[in-house]
Amino acid sequence: MSKDLTNSALHRQNILNNSYALQEIEKATHITGIPFEGKTVVLKEQVADFFEVTLRTVENYLSQYETELARNGYEVIKGNRLKSFKLVLQEMDVPEIYFGNIAKIPQLGLLDFRAFLNLAMLMVESERARLLRQAILDIVIDTINQRTGGGTKYINQRDEDFLHSWFEEENYRKQFTDALRECVDMGNFKYPLYTDKVYVSIFREKAKEYHKILRLHEKDKVRDTFYAEILDLVAAYECGFADVLR
């Protein structure tokens, strides 16, 4: 998985969109923050302290990648939400160095864990960010190995593009099954039925038949045998089906 996350918005988003991977990363990294509205958040001052960079450096990234970071959990709070957050800070006795004179702050930027990881994937000045990126990639590989039966069982999984395509296909697969659940009223049979439609369109074979052709065990997943290009094609079909159904 040699591709640099700092240079690829697509690869960053593939990881950040996968809730299972994020759970494993959060458990492994033990990043501590401030509990607020049911999630853990950090201030930009805490981010600067963690990555051992200046506050200006963090602010530059927040400005340059504002759209991407906002999509992944960065937000600026004010009004009643800011009042509630100030109370949380006071109760936790968070050092004032992280937020200045709290009584005079009209608004405050917060990053949840997802946005924090997003920033780590972007920051090139920080050695700690580089180490965290490496940890993220290691955990991603372990996560995929766990979900595909442990280890690189098929030769395609040694391809550096497989991991990125696998996550992307997982995300589109969820969109596909969500669309089936919400738009098709025919019980659980609809999932294998529409999966077969995808496979017949691409391979001229139903999923079960393709399973037999490859001589896979019952618990093996056909998609785990695909190379990156085929995973991308399946993802495109599933995404297209989801759009049509909606």
Short mmCIF file of C-alpha atoms in Angstrom, two decimals, residues 104-186:
data_model
loop_
_atom_site.label_atom_id
_atom_site.label_comp_id
_atom_site.label_asym_id
_atom_site.label_seq_id
_atom_site.Cartn_x
_atom_site.Cartn_y
_atom_site.Cartn_z
CA LYS A 104 -14.80 36.08 24.76
CA ILE A 105 -14.84 33.33 22.12
CA PRO A 106 -17.71 33.99 19.62
CA GLN A 107 -17.15 30.72 17.75
CA LEU A 108 -14.96 27.65 18.00
CA GLY A 109 -13.66 25.08 15.52
CA LEU A 110 -14.02 21.40 16.48
CA LEU A 111 -12.67 18.24 14.85
CA ASP A 112 -14.19 14.86 15.59
CA PHE A 113 -12.06 11.71 15.33
CA ARG A 114 -12.76 11.33 11.62
CA ALA A 115 -11.68 14.91 10.88
CA PHE A 116 -8.63 14.46 13.09
CA LEU A 117 -7.56 11.44 11.03
CA ASN A 118 -8.29 13.37 7.84
CA LEU A 119 -5.90 16.09 9.01
CA ALA A 120 -3.26 13.49 9.87
CA MET A 121 -3.54 12.17 6.32
CA LEU A 122 -2.83 15.65 4.94
CA MET A 123 -0.11 17.05 7.17
CA VAL A 124 3.39 16.69 5.70
CA GLU A 125 5.29 18.85 8.22
CA SER A 126 4.73 16.55 11.19
CA GLU A 127 6.66 13.37 11.96
CA ARG A 128 3.88 12.30 14.31
CA ALA A 129 1.36 12.69 11.49
CA ARG A 130 3.56 10.53 9.26
CA LEU A 131 3.73 7.83 11.93
CA LEU A 132 -0.03 7.99 12.41
CA ARG A 133 -0.55 7.62 8.65
CA GLN A 134 1.60 4.50 8.69
CA ALA A 135 -0.38 3.14 11.65
CA ILE A 136 -3.63 3.86 9.78
CA LEU A 137 -2.43 1.92 6.74
CA ASP A 138 -1.21 -0.99 8.89
CA ILE A 139 -4.57 -1.17 10.66
CA VAL A 140 -6.42 -0.97 7.33
CA ILE A 141 -4.43 -3.93 6.01
CA ASP A 142 -5.11 -5.91 9.21
CA THR A 143 -8.80 -5.01 9.00
CA ILE A 144 -9.09 -6.27 5.45
CA ASN A 145 -7.18 -9.43 6.32
CA GLN A 146 -9.60 -10.10 9.19
CA ARG A 147 -12.63 -9.54 6.99
CA THR A 148 -11.28 -11.68 4.14
CA GLY A 149 -10.38 -14.63 6.34
CA GLY A 150 -6.93 -13.65 7.58
CA GLY A 151 -3.85 -13.06 5.49
CA THR A 152 -3.48 -12.51 1.76
CA LYS A 153 -5.40 -15.64 0.80
CA TYR A 154 -5.61 -14.75 -2.89
CA ILE A 155 -2.76 -13.38 -4.99
CA ASN A 156 -4.85 -10.34 -5.98
CA GLN A 157 -4.70 -9.11 -2.37
CA ARG A 158 -0.96 -8.50 -2.76
CA ASP A 159 -1.72 -5.87 -5.40
CA GLU A 160 -1.26 -2.38 -3.89
CA ASP A 161 -4.42 -1.10 -5.63
CA PHE A 162 -6.56 -3.92 -4.18
CA LEU A 163 -6.82 -2.36 -0.71
CA HIS A 164 -8.07 0.98 -1.98
CA SER A 165 -10.52 -0.62 -4.40
CA TRP A 166 -11.73 -3.03 -1.70
CA PHE A 167 -12.70 -0.13 0.58
CA GLU A 168 -14.31 1.78 -2.26
CA GLU A 169 -16.35 -1.26 -3.26
CA GLU A 170 -17.38 -1.79 0.39
CA ASN A 171 -18.72 1.77 0.49
CA TYR A 172 -20.66 1.37 -2.77
CA ARG A 173 -21.92 -2.05 -1.64
CA LYS A 174 -23.45 -0.39 1.42
CA GLN A 175 -25.16 2.22 -0.79
CA PHE A 176 -26.46 -0.64 -2.94
CA THR A 177 -27.88 -2.66 -0.03
CA ASP A 178 -29.30 0.49 1.60
CA ALA A 179 -31.14 1.32 -1.63
CA LEU A 180 -32.51 -2.23 -1.82
CA ARG A 181 -33.69 -2.07 1.79
CA GLU A 182 -35.42 1.28 1.31
CA CYS A 183 -36.82 0.92 -2.21
CA VAL A 184 -37.53 -2.77 -2.91
CA ASP A 185 -40.32 -4.50 -0.99
CA MET A 186 -39.68 -8.23 -1.40
#
